[in-house]
mmCIF file of C-alpha atoms in Angstrom:
data_model
loop_
_atom_site.group_PDB
_atom_site.id
_atom_site.type_symbol
_atom_site.label_atom_id
_atom_site.label_comp_id
_atom_site.label_asym_id
_atom_site.label_seq_id
_atom_site.Cartn_x
_atom_site.Cartn_y
_atom_site.Cartn_z
ATOM 1 C CA MET X 1 -24.641 0.667 20.630
ATOM 2 C CA SER X 2 -23.604 4.232 19.406
ATOM 3 C CA SER X 3 -24.947 6.467 16.939
ATOM 4 C CA VAL X 4 -22.940 7.051 13.371
ATOM 5 C CA SER X 5 -23.813 9.677 10.709
ATOM 6 C CA ILE X 6 -22.938 8.951 7.206
ATOM 7 C CA ILE X 7 -22.899 11.828 4.549
ATOM 8 C CA GLY X 8 -23.245 10.175 1.042
ATOM 9 C CA LEU X 9 -25.204 7.788 -0.362
ATOM 10 C CA GLY X 10 -23.162 6.204 -2.988
ATOM 11 C CA GLY X 11 -21.658 2.499 -2.769
ATOM 12 C CA MET X 12 -19.139 2.834 -0.105
ATOM 13 C CA GLY X 13 -21.835 4.965 2.107
ATOM 14 C CA ARG X 14 -24.128 2.252 1.693
ATOM 15 C CA ALA X 15 -22.054 -0.815 2.474
ATOM 16 C CA ILE X 16 -20.647 1.106 5.603
ATOM 17 C CA ALA X 17 -24.345 1.981 6.561
ATOM 18 C CA ALA X 18 -25.510 -1.709 6.185
ATOM 19 C CA ARG X 19 -22.646 -3.079 8.351
ATOM 20 C CA ALA X 20 -22.922 -0.537 10.813
ATOM 21 C CA ILE X 21 -26.833 -1.473 11.310
ATOM 22 C CA GLU X 22 -25.685 -4.971 11.345
ATOM 23 C CA GLY X 23 -23.106 -3.920 14.279
ATOM 24 C CA GLY X 24 -26.289 -2.606 15.940
ATOM 25 C CA HIS X 25 -25.531 0.955 15.586
ATOM 26 C CA ALA X 26 -28.128 3.777 15.425
ATOM 27 C CA VAL X 27 -27.336 5.006 11.659
ATOM 28 C CA GLU X 28 -28.145 8.311 10.235
ATOM 29 C CA LEU X 29 -28.157 8.624 6.485
ATOM 30 C CA ILE X 30 -27.192 12.108 4.945
ATOM 31 C CA GLY X 31 -27.446 13.285 1.226
ATOM 32 C CA ARG X 32 -28.386 16.365 -0.856
ATOM 33 C CA ASP X 33 -31.174 14.372 -2.057
ATOM 34 C CA ALA X 34 -33.509 13.860 0.774
ATOM 35 C CA ALA X 35 -35.816 11.706 -1.193
ATOM 36 C CA LYS X 36 -32.705 9.319 -1.987
ATOM 37 C CA ALA X 37 -31.449 9.157 1.640
ATOM 38 C CA LYS X 38 -35.115 8.222 2.445
ATOM 39 C CA ASP X 39 -34.998 5.426 -0.110
ATOM 40 C CA LEU X 40 -31.861 3.979 1.161
ATOM 41 C CA ALA X 41 -32.887 4.341 4.865
ATOM 42 C CA ALA X 42 -36.150 2.097 4.063
ATOM 43 C CA ALA X 43 -34.240 -0.397 2.078
ATOM 44 C CA LEU X 44 -31.432 -0.861 4.813
ATOM 45 C CA GLY X 45 -34.099 -0.845 7.447
ATOM 46 C CA GLY X 46 -32.702 -1.412 10.908
ATOM 47 C CA GLY X 47 -34.151 2.034 12.162
ATOM 48 C CA ALA X 48 -31.932 4.268 10.150
ATOM 49 C CA THR X 49 -33.038 7.608 10.075
ATOM 50 C CA VAL X 50 -32.487 10.576 7.552
ATOM 51 C CA GLY X 51 -30.631 13.813 8.652
ATOM 52 C CA THR X 52 -30.582 16.872 7.318
ATOM 53 C CA PHE X 53 -27.665 17.974 4.898
ATOM 54 C CA GLY X 54 -25.877 20.626 6.549
ATOM 55 C CA ALA X 55 -27.246 20.486 9.667
ATOM 56 C CA VAL X 56 -25.456 19.076 12.843
ATOM 57 C CA PRO X 57 -25.108 15.037 12.579
ATOM 58 C CA VAL X 58 -26.519 13.030 15.059
ATOM 59 C CA GLY X 59 -23.412 10.875 15.327
ATOM 60 C CA ASP X 60 -20.085 11.422 17.166
ATOM 61 C CA ILE X 61 -18.834 9.712 14.307
ATOM 62 C CA VAL X 62 -19.165 11.242 10.911
ATOM 63 C CA VAL X 63 -18.409 9.172 7.918
ATOM 64 C CA LEU X 64 -17.666 11.551 5.067
ATOM 65 C CA ALA X 65 -18.519 9.090 2.129
ATOM 66 C CA VAL X 66 -18.592 11.677 -0.536
ATOM 67 C CA PRO X 67 -16.203 11.522 -3.886
ATOM 68 C CA TYR X 68 -12.859 13.379 -2.933
ATOM 69 C CA ALA X 69 -14.159 16.043 -5.145
ATOM 70 C CA SER X 70 -16.887 17.037 -3.262
ATOM 71 C CA ALA X 71 -15.465 16.477 0.005
ATOM 72 C CA VAL X 72 -13.579 19.819 1.211
ATOM 73 C CA PRO X 73 -16.655 21.761 -0.258
ATOM 74 C CA VAL X 74 -19.019 19.419 1.823
ATOM 75 C CA VAL X 75 -17.160 20.039 5.200
ATOM 76 C CA ALA X 76 -16.610 23.601 4.163
ATOM 77 C CA GLN X 77 -20.547 23.954 3.751
ATOM 78 C CA TYR X 78 -21.069 22.143 7.032
ATOM 79 C CA GLY X 79 -18.523 24.366 8.770
ATOM 80 C CA ASP X 80 -19.365 24.504 12.611
ATOM 81 C CA ALA X 81 -21.935 21.798 12.231
ATOM 82 C CA LEU X 82 -19.171 19.517 12.458
ATOM 83 C CA ALA X 83 -17.763 20.823 15.556
ATOM 84 C CA GLY X 84 -16.497 18.266 18.096
ATOM 85 C CA LYS X 85 -17.031 15.382 15.569
ATOM 86 C CA PHE X 86 -14.901 12.216 14.695
ATOM 87 C CA ILE X 87 -14.887 12.509 10.793
ATOM 88 C CA ILE X 88 -13.804 9.486 8.781
ATOM 89 C CA ASP X 89 -12.488 10.335 5.347
ATOM 90 C CA ILE X 90 -12.877 7.292 3.256
ATOM 91 C CA SER X 91 -11.913 9.143 -0.004
ATOM 92 C CA ASN X 92 -9.830 7.949 -2.792
ATOM 93 C CA THR X 93 -7.682 10.491 -4.474
ATOM 94 C CA PHE X 94 -6.416 8.684 -7.605
ATOM 95 C CA ASN X 95 -6.464 10.315 -10.979
ATOM 96 C CA ALA X 96 -8.618 9.270 -13.937
ATOM 97 C CA ASP X 97 -6.375 6.234 -15.057
ATOM 98 C CA ALA X 98 -5.226 5.389 -11.321
ATOM 99 C CA THR X 99 -1.778 5.736 -11.891
ATOM 100 C CA GLY X 100 -1.329 8.753 -9.520
ATOM 101 C CA LEU X 101 -2.903 10.849 -7.068
ATOM 102 C CA VAL X 102 -4.803 14.204 -7.587
ATOM 103 C CA ILE X 103 -3.274 15.490 -4.612
ATOM 104 C CA PRO X 104 -0.043 17.391 -4.756
ATOM 105 C CA ASP X 105 2.843 15.831 -2.801
ATOM 106 C CA GLY X 106 3.269 16.755 1.059
ATOM 107 C CA THR X 107 -0.237 16.281 1.858
ATOM 108 C CA SER X 108 -3.541 14.037 1.071
ATOM 109 C CA GLY X 109 -7.160 14.142 0.645
ATOM 110 C CA ALA X 110 -7.507 13.464 4.657
ATOM 111 C CA GLN X 111 -5.158 16.502 5.439
ATOM 112 C CA GLU X 112 -6.739 18.668 3.048
ATOM 113 C CA ILE X 113 -10.161 17.819 4.650
ATOM 114 C CA ALA X 114 -8.641 18.214 7.981
ATOM 115 C CA LYS X 115 -7.906 21.989 7.204
ATOM 116 C CA ALA X 116 -11.366 22.503 6.477
ATOM 117 C CA VAL X 117 -12.813 21.409 9.630
ATOM 118 C CA PRO X 118 -13.535 23.058 12.597
ATOM 119 C CA ALA X 119 -10.428 22.887 14.796
ATOM 120 C CA SER X 120 -12.702 20.808 17.603
ATOM 121 C CA ALA X 121 -13.328 18.202 15.040
ATOM 122 C CA HIS X 122 -10.471 15.294 14.078
ATOM 123 C CA VAL X 123 -10.327 13.659 10.865
ATOM 124 C CA VAL X 124 -9.183 9.908 10.657
ATOM 125 C CA LYS X 125 -8.674 8.473 7.028
ATOM 126 C CA ALA X 126 -9.828 4.732 6.829
ATOM 127 C CA PHE X 127 -11.783 2.325 4.751
ATOM 128 C CA ASN X 128 -10.409 3.781 1.286
ATOM 129 C CA THR X 129 -8.198 0.595 0.870
ATOM 130 C CA VAL X 130 -11.283 -1.408 0.697
ATOM 131 C CA PHE X 131 -13.565 -1.616 -2.241
ATOM 132 C CA GLY X 132 -17.158 -0.780 -1.485
ATOM 133 C CA HIS X 133 -18.623 -4.016 -3.235
ATOM 134 C CA VAL X 134 -16.151 -6.069 -1.242
ATOM 135 C CA LEU X 135 -17.226 -4.566 1.874
ATOM 136 C CA ALA X 136 -20.734 -5.376 0.724
ATOM 137 C CA GLN X 137 -19.867 -9.029 0.525
ATOM 138 C CA GLY X 138 -19.629 -9.261 4.094
ATOM 139 C CA ARG X 139 -16.047 -10.446 4.011
ATOM 140 C CA ALA X 140 -13.597 -10.145 6.977
ATOM 141 C CA LEU X 141 -11.575 -7.507 6.155
ATOM 142 C CA ASP X 142 -8.454 -5.147 7.167
ATOM 143 C CA VAL X 143 -9.058 -1.719 7.454
ATOM 144 C CA PHE X 144 -6.286 0.361 7.631
ATOM 145 C CA PHE X 145 -6.393 4.143 9.401
ATOM 146 C CA ALA X 146 -4.393 6.823 10.163
ATOM 147 C CA GLY X 147 -5.092 10.054 12.191
ATOM 148 C CA ASP X 148 -3.671 12.266 14.821
ATOM 149 C CA ASP X 149 -5.888 12.512 17.767
ATOM 150 C CA ALA X 150 -5.824 9.666 20.132
ATOM 151 C CA ARG X 151 -9.511 9.670 21.206
ATOM 152 C CA ALA X 152 -10.888 9.987 17.742
ATOM 153 C CA LYS X 153 -8.628 7.095 16.763
ATOM 154 C CA ALA X 154 -9.643 4.812 19.622
ATOM 155 C CA ASP X 155 -13.454 5.486 18.779
ATOM 156 C CA VAL X 156 -13.029 5.003 14.799
ATOM 157 C CA SER X 157 -10.955 1.601 15.598
ATOM 158 C CA ALA X 158 -13.725 0.525 17.905
ATOM 159 C CA PHE X 159 -16.191 1.345 15.353
ATOM 160 C CA ILE X 160 -14.378 -0.224 12.842
ATOM 161 C CA GLU X 161 -14.248 -3.670 14.932
ATOM 162 C CA SER X 162 -17.900 -3.477 15.633
ATOM 163 C CA LEU X 163 -18.676 -3.701 11.882
ATOM 164 C CA GLY X 164 -16.784 -7.242 11.936
ATOM 165 C CA LEU X 165 -13.408 -5.739 10.340
ATOM 166 C CA ARG X 166 -9.941 -5.704 11.897
ATOM 167 C CA PRO X 167 -8.653 -2.195 12.667
ATOM 168 C CA LEU X 168 -5.110 -1.336 11.505
ATOM 169 C CA ASP X 169 -3.658 1.659 13.036
ATOM 170 C CA VAL X 170 -0.624 3.006 10.736
ATOM 171 C CA GLY X 171 0.011 6.409 12.438
ATOM 172 C CA GLY X 172 -0.466 9.901 12.106
ATOM 173 C CA LEU X 173 -2.671 11.696 9.698
ATOM 174 C CA GLU X 174 0.567 12.034 7.413
ATOM 175 C CA MET X 175 0.343 8.693 6.590
ATOM 176 C CA ALA X 176 -3.014 9.326 4.926
ATOM 177 C CA ARG X 177 -0.818 9.991 1.572
ATOM 178 C CA TRP X 178 0.377 6.455 1.661
ATOM 179 C CA LEU X 179 -3.044 4.753 2.235
ATOM 180 C CA GLU X 180 -4.384 6.871 -0.824
ATOM 181 C CA GLY X 181 -1.460 5.505 -2.641
ATOM 182 C CA VAL X 182 -2.845 2.010 -1.878
ATOM 183 C CA GLY X 183 -5.860 3.216 -4.160
ATOM 184 C CA PRO X 184 -3.839 3.075 -7.374
ATOM 185 C CA LEU X 185 -2.234 0.092 -6.309
ATOM 186 C CA LEU X 186 -5.285 -1.758 -5.725
ATOM 187 C CA MET X 187 -6.796 -0.793 -8.973
ATOM 188 C CA GLY X 188 -3.262 -1.959 -10.657
ATOM 189 C CA LEU X 189 -3.456 -5.070 -8.828
ATOM 190 C CA ALA X 190 -7.293 -5.744 -9.895
ATOM 191 C CA ARG X 191 -6.545 -5.060 -13.314
ATOM 192 C CA ASN X 192 -3.348 -7.128 -13.663
ATOM 193 C CA GLY X 193 -2.232 -9.638 -11.144
ATOM 194 C CA ALA X 194 -5.304 -10.465 -9.409
ATOM 195 C CA GLY X 195 -7.622 -10.193 -12.631
ATOM 196 C CA THR X 196 -10.792 -9.468 -10.377
ATOM 197 C CA PHE X 197 -11.773 -6.327 -8.504
ATOM 198 C CA ASP X 198 -13.024 -8.665 -5.651
ATOM 199 C CA VAL X 199 -9.403 -8.150 -3.974
ATOM 200 C CA ALA X 200 -8.646 -7.135 -0.422
ATOM 201 C CA LEU X 201 -5.484 -6.255 1.337
ATOM 202 C CA ARG X 202 -4.962 -8.316 4.365
ATOM 203 C CA VAL X 203 -1.841 -8.081 6.902
ATOM 204 C CA ASP X 204 -0.555 -11.572 7.997
ATOM 205 C CA LEU X 205 0.783 -11.231 11.451
ATOM 206 C CA PRO X 206 2.987 -14.027 13.021
ATOM 207 C CA GLY X 207 1.714 -16.718 15.202
ATOM 208 C CA MET H 1 16.950 -23.729 -13.158
ATOM 209 C CA SER H 2 18.708 -20.482 -14.054
ATOM 210 C CA SER H 3 21.303 -18.045 -12.816
ATOM 211 C CA VAL H 4 20.528 -15.009 -10.759
ATOM 212 C CA SER H 5 23.100 -12.405 -9.928
ATOM 213 C CA ILE H 6 22.409 -10.482 -6.795
ATOM 214 C CA ILE H 7 24.458 -6.943 -6.185
ATOM 215 C CA GLY H 8 24.310 -6.168 -2.279
ATOM 216 C CA LEU H 9 25.080 -8.360 0.419
ATOM 217 C CA GLY H 10 22.760 -6.891 3.074
ATOM 218 C CA GLY H 11 19.606 -8.647 4.735
ATOM 219 C CA MET H 12 17.499 -8.677 1.689
ATOM 220 C CA GLY H 13 20.347 -9.771 -0.571
ATOM 221 C CA ARG H 14 21.298 -12.688 1.652
ATOM 222 C CA ALA H 15 17.558 -13.339 2.165
ATOM 223 C CA ILE H 16 16.734 -13.453 -1.471
ATOM 224 C CA ALA H 17 19.827 -15.358 -2.392
ATOM 225 C CA ALA H 18 18.970 -18.286 0.338
ATOM 226 C CA ARG H 19 15.698 -18.654 -1.022
ATOM 227 C CA ALA H 20 16.857 -18.763 -4.770
ATOM 228 C CA ILE H 21 19.367 -21.364 -3.740
ATOM 229 C CA GLU H 22 16.495 -23.285 -2.409
ATOM 230 C CA GLY H 23 14.623 -22.676 -5.341
ATOM 231 C CA GLY H 24 17.285 -24.590 -7.442
ATOM 232 C CA HIS H 25 18.879 -21.223 -8.957
ATOM 233 C CA ALA H 26 22.649 -20.745 -9.375
ATOM 234 C CA VAL H 27 23.136 -17.653 -7.269
ATOM 235 C CA GLU H 28 26.035 -15.300 -8.137
ATOM 236 C CA LEU H 29 26.829 -12.750 -5.458
ATOM 237 C CA ILE H 30 28.252 -9.479 -5.848
ATOM 238 C CA GLY H 31 29.392 -6.906 -3.601
ATOM 239 C CA ARG H 32 32.150 -4.006 -3.103
ATOM 240 C CA ASP H 33 33.634 -5.964 -0.657
ATOM 241 C CA ALA H 34 34.754 -9.493 -2.353
ATOM 242 C CA ALA H 35 36.087 -10.957 0.909
ATOM 243 C CA LYS H 36 32.607 -10.288 2.338
ATOM 244 C CA ALA H 37 30.724 -11.632 -0.796
ATOM 245 C CA LYS H 38 33.135 -14.917 -0.500
ATOM 246 C CA ASP H 39 32.122 -15.782 3.098
ATOM 247 C CA LEU H 40 28.124 -15.087 2.512
ATOM 248 C CA ALA H 41 29.001 -17.710 -0.536
ATOM 249 C CA ALA H 42 30.432 -19.926 1.832
ATOM 250 C CA ALA H 43 27.529 -19.226 4.115
ATOM 251 C CA LEU H 44 24.836 -19.882 1.864
ATOM 252 C CA GLY H 45 26.215 -23.162 0.210
ATOM 253 C CA GLY H 46 24.243 -24.302 -2.629
ATOM 254 C CA GLY H 47 27.117 -23.525 -4.843
ATOM 255 C CA ALA H 48 26.613 -19.754 -4.832
ATOM 256 C CA THR H 49 29.528 -18.037 -6.601
ATOM 257 C CA VAL H 50 31.004 -14.535 -6.341
ATOM 258 C CA GLY H 51 31.057 -11.970 -9.043
ATOM 259 C CA THR H 52 33.167 -9.040 -9.630
ATOM 260 C CA PHE H 53 31.678 -5.784 -8.587
ATOM 261 C CA GLY H 54 31.170 -3.853 -12.071
ATOM 262 C CA ALA H 55 31.861 -6.916 -14.588
ATOM 263 C CA VAL H 56 29.111 -8.378 -16.469
ATOM 264 C CA PRO H 57 26.899 -10.096 -14.300
ATOM 265 C CA VAL H 58 26.298 -13.844 -14.859
ATOM 266 C CA GLY H 59 22.494 -13.872 -14.453
ATOM 267 C CA ASP H 60 19.878 -12.691 -16.845
ATOM 268 C CA ILE H 61 17.863 -11.585 -13.755
ATOM 269 C CA VAL H 62 20.110 -8.935 -11.704
ATOM 270 C CA VAL H 63 18.738 -8.190 -8.221
ATOM 271 C CA LEU H 64 19.733 -4.622 -7.175
ATOM 272 C CA ALA H 65 19.757 -5.354 -3.320
ATOM 273 C CA VAL H 66 21.528 -1.922 -2.172
ATOM 274 C CA PRO H 67 19.879 0.856 -0.389
ATOM 275 C CA TYR H 68 18.659 3.388 -2.829
ATOM 276 C CA ALA H 69 21.038 5.992 -1.936
ATOM 277 C CA SER H 70 23.647 3.719 -3.742
ATOM 278 C CA ALA H 71 21.320 2.217 -6.424
ATOM 279 C CA VAL H 72 21.646 5.193 -8.990
ATOM 280 C CA PRO H 73 25.594 5.189 -8.530
ATOM 281 C CA VAL H 74 25.800 1.808 -8.809
ATOM 282 C CA VAL H 75 23.926 1.245 -11.846
ATOM 283 C CA ALA H 76 25.773 4.097 -13.336
ATOM 284 C CA GLN H 77 29.252 2.449 -12.570
ATOM 285 C CA TYR H 78 27.994 -0.753 -14.174
ATOM 286 C CA GLY H 79 26.956 1.194 -17.067
ATOM 287 C CA ASP H 80 26.893 -1.312 -20.262
ATOM 288 C CA ALA H 81 27.806 -4.317 -18.041
ATOM 289 C CA LEU H 82 23.934 -4.270 -17.404
ATOM 290 C CA ALA H 83 22.925 -4.283 -21.214
ATOM 291 C CA GLY H 84 20.014 -6.583 -21.672
ATOM 292 C CA LYS H 85 19.543 -7.591 -18.248
ATOM 293 C CA PHE H 86 16.348 -7.833 -16.170
ATOM 294 C CA ILE H 87 17.115 -5.710 -13.032
ATOM 295 C CA ILE H 88 15.076 -6.006 -10.038
ATOM 296 C CA ASP H 89 14.866 -2.916 -7.718
ATOM 297 C CA ILE H 90 13.961 -3.839 -4.602
ATOM 298 C CA SER H 91 14.798 -0.662 -2.814
ATOM 299 C CA ASN H 92 12.705 1.589 -0.183
ATOM 300 C CA THR H 93 12.899 5.234 -0.484
ATOM 301 C CA PHE H 94 11.457 6.564 2.682
ATOM 302 C CA ASN H 95 12.842 9.252 4.453
ATOM 303 C CA ALA H 96 14.314 8.953 7.709
ATOM 304 C CA ASP H 97 11.263 8.888 10.146
ATOM 305 C CA ALA H 98 9.398 6.819 7.716
ATOM 306 C CA THR H 99 6.677 8.938 6.876
ATOM 307 C CA GLY H 100 7.504 10.149 3.504
ATOM 308 C CA LEU H 101 9.439 9.519 0.309
ATOM 309 C CA VAL H 102 12.980 11.003 -0.559
ATOM 310 C CA ILE H 103 11.908 11.156 -4.311
ATOM 311 C CA PRO H 104 10.009 13.590 -5.667
ATOM 312 C CA ASP H 105 6.519 13.163 -6.564
ATOM 313 C CA GLY H 106 5.839 11.923 -10.055
ATOM 314 C CA THR H 107 8.601 9.434 -10.191
ATOM 315 C CA SER H 108 10.071 6.711 -7.941
ATOM 316 C CA GLY H 109 13.308 4.880 -7.030
ATOM 317 C CA ALA H 110 12.568 2.179 -9.785
ATOM 318 C CA GLN H 111 12.075 5.175 -12.430
ATOM 319 C CA GLU H 112 15.328 6.813 -11.399
ATOM 320 C CA ILE H 113 16.970 3.662 -11.849
ATOM 321 C CA ALA H 114 15.594 2.581 -15.042
ATOM 322 C CA LYS H 115 16.864 6.342 -16.459
ATOM 323 C CA ALA H 116 20.517 5.222 -15.569
ATOM 324 C CA VAL H 117 20.522 1.840 -16.861
ATOM 325 C CA PRO H 118 21.274 0.802 -20.613
ATOM 326 C CA ALA H 119 18.029 1.100 -22.955
ATOM 327 C CA SER H 120 18.531 -2.734 -23.610
ATOM 328 C CA ALA H 121 17.699 -3.192 -19.885
ATOM 329 C CA HIS H 122 14.613 -3.293 -18.182
ATOM 330 C CA VAL H 123 13.685 -2.385 -14.489
ATOM 331 C CA VAL H 124 11.146 -4.587 -12.412
ATOM 332 C CA LYS H 125 10.277 -3.031 -8.903
ATOM 333 C CA ALA H 126 9.551 -5.810 -6.928
ATOM 334 C CA PHE H 127 10.359 -7.289 -3.052
ATOM 335 C CA ASN H 128 10.275 -3.694 -1.434
ATOM 336 C CA THR H 129 7.239 -4.450 0.310
ATOM 337 C CA VAL H 130 8.447 -7.473 2.312
ATOM 338 C CA PHE H 131 10.725 -7.076 5.233
ATOM 339 C CA GLY H 132 14.045 -8.978 4.684
ATOM 340 C CA HIS H 133 13.667 -10.574 8.060
ATOM 341 C CA VAL H 134 10.267 -11.751 7.347
ATOM 342 C CA LEU H 135 11.443 -13.149 3.774
ATOM 343 C CA ALA H 136 14.110 -15.047 5.831
ATOM 344 C CA GLN H 137 11.424 -16.449 7.802
ATOM 345 C CA GLY H 138 10.783 -18.758 5.163
ATOM 346 C CA ARG H 139 6.913 -17.630 4.814
ATOM 347 C CA ALA H 140 4.846 -17.966 1.907
ATOM 348 C CA LEU H 141 4.251 -14.377 1.252
ATOM 349 C CA ASP H 142 2.897 -11.903 -1.681
ATOM 350 C CA VAL H 143 5.312 -10.169 -3.776
ATOM 351 C CA PHE H 144 4.084 -7.150 -5.749
ATOM 352 C CA PHE H 145 5.914 -6.082 -8.656
ATOM 353 C CA ALA H 146 5.724 -3.262 -11.498
ATOM 354 C CA GLY H 147 7.385 -2.730 -14.535
ATOM 355 C CA ASP H 148 6.861 -1.695 -18.466
ATOM 356 C CA ASP H 149 8.567 -4.621 -20.219
ATOM 357 C CA ALA H 150 6.339 -7.467 -20.608
ATOM 358 C CA ARG H 151 9.222 -10.116 -21.225
ATOM 359 C CA ALA H 152 10.983 -8.817 -18.075
ATOM 360 C CA LYS H 153 7.782 -8.840 -15.894
ATOM 361 C CA ALA H 154 7.211 -12.708 -16.877
ATOM 362 C CA ASP H 155 10.647 -13.897 -16.105
ATOM 363 C CA VAL H 156 10.657 -12.037 -12.810
ATOM 364 C CA SER H 157 7.437 -13.218 -12.019
ATOM 365 C CA ALA H 158 8.544 -16.946 -12.750
ATOM 366 C CA PHE H 159 11.381 -16.034 -10.276
ATOM 367 C CA ILE H 160 9.358 -14.998 -7.674
ATOM 368 C CA GLU H 161 7.155 -17.955 -7.801
ATOM 369 C CA SER H 162 10.349 -20.049 -7.784
ATOM 370 C CA LEU H 163 11.342 -18.886 -4.428
ATOM 371 C CA GLY H 164 7.687 -20.218 -3.182
ATOM 372 C CA LEU H 165 6.116 -16.915 -3.116
ATOM 373 C CA ARG H 166 3.112 -15.297 -5.059
ATOM 374 C CA PRO H 167 3.931 -12.995 -7.607
ATOM 375 C CA LEU H 168 1.475 -10.070 -7.961
ATOM 376 C CA ASP H 169 1.390 -7.656 -10.903
ATOM 377 C CA VAL H 170 0.292 -4.049 -10.113
ATOM 378 C CA GLY H 171 0.974 -2.742 -13.548
ATOM 379 C CA GLY H 172 3.800 -0.379 -15.218
ATOM 380 C CA LEU H 173 6.790 0.947 -13.743
ATOM 381 C CA GLU H 174 4.700 4.298 -12.790
ATOM 382 C CA MET H 175 3.107 2.212 -10.012
ATOM 383 C CA ALA H 176 6.566 1.932 -8.553
ATOM 384 C CA ARG H 177 6.164 4.964 -6.541
ATOM 385 C CA TRP H 178 2.894 3.437 -4.757
ATOM 386 C CA LEU H 179 4.783 0.315 -4.221
ATOM 387 C CA GLU H 180 7.607 2.409 -2.622
ATOM 388 C CA GLY H 181 4.692 4.219 -0.553
ATOM 389 C CA VAL H 182 3.767 0.857 1.062
ATOM 390 C CA GLY H 183 7.159 1.028 2.847
ATOM 391 C CA PRO H 184 6.268 4.044 5.024
ATOM 392 C CA LEU H 185 2.769 2.208 5.644
ATOM 393 C CA LEU H 186 4.535 -1.197 6.653
ATOM 394 C CA MET H 187 6.815 0.983 9.044
ATOM 395 C CA GLY H 188 3.726 2.796 10.630
ATOM 396 C CA LEU H 189 1.817 -0.639 10.769
ATOM 397 C CA ALA H 190 4.625 -2.271 12.641
ATOM 398 C CA ARG H 191 4.833 0.680 14.830
ATOM 399 C CA ASN H 192 1.360 1.023 15.598
ATOM 400 C CA GLY H 193 -1.557 -1.250 14.839
ATOM 401 C CA ALA H 194 0.513 -4.547 14.364
ATOM 402 C CA GLY H 195 3.093 -3.811 17.204
ATOM 403 C CA THR H 196 5.464 -6.180 15.557
ATOM 404 C CA PHE H 197 7.954 -6.001 12.277
ATOM 405 C CA ASP H 198 6.946 -9.614 11.562
ATOM 406 C CA VAL H 199 4.285 -8.322 9.476
ATOM 407 C CA ALA H 200 3.472 -8.992 5.725
ATOM 408 C CA LEU H 201 0.801 -7.599 3.436
ATOM 409 C CA ARG H 202 -1.096 -10.371 1.927
ATOM 410 C CA VAL H 203 -4.055 -10.010 -0.986
ATOM 411 C CA ASP H 204 -7.023 -11.992 -0.232
ATOM 412 C CA LEU H 205 -8.806 -13.364 -3.628
ATOM 413 C CA PRO H 206 -12.318 -14.519 -3.603
ATOM 414 C CA GLY H 207 -13.072 -18.005 -3.468
#
């Protein structure tokens, strides 16, 4: 269908890449470690290609699938190479014991990333409320997203849907903080009430 | 079964009272407006009684079902009358446009309430992630809760279950901030992706 670039070769990047390939997308894998990207492309199959870290990504949608600690430095390094891209920030920003966020009040990881990308690029927060290993299980899942640019949100929503997932718009990028707050909640739920990390949040709609 | 006291005669208080009566509990309704409490008791039936605002509540579990702006003043006014009680804080603390919280970072409405109750009382955050009118629809719902006292949590969990709802422990009371952050998320979801306020969060467990 369309092409998507994924920066980051960890569990979430891999899970999204696998579902994107299944969904018929041309997937470009990008990491600092090109050999690792090549291995992952081979393992995933589906014609996945390997991009050069820091160069203009092929996809109109770029999934930034690196830990939050690396996210702002990575987009800063990319600089104008991200011009015009729709960037999906999937990062979780919770602290070591998953009781709070490392981001101060009044902002979010997504908003900090948005400050660091070119003005023509648009950040959409998505996927951080889904555990990577759950995504890899192939279950039907709800994916919450937030962003300020209508066209970016429409494209990201269609992308999420193409992965067999239900996109759920929660509003503008200022909502990213509360999506990031779901991170500690899911961890707490997994450790306490659910007793398993195989949990997923679903929205129950009437009728 | 057991008796529960509900302070607050609004939509959430009424919805919890109705389900508690259905669940076989003796329900005490308490409001500043005794006439309104009496009318609500008559409307609900099921032997609901009316308590005196500020006096020791009958129930071991006290549902504090007042808007957050009133919550701390109300428990301060109750003072030692709440000694030994398990207090369920159901408040939402989001701001006027439901994009943020009125509570500063590092605390929550529930924690502020906990500071204001007697040391022998224990606060459990619960129900704030459920819309009152959805609760009143009688649907099976998930109810997240958080608290620091194991016995209070066990009793509140059993109470939630007795209402035909699934209790889901997310951890200590410091998690209340992130439960309160679900408030803006649900509002954003209702206004955007869901297009209806009849939404509810569910947890999908495997198997």
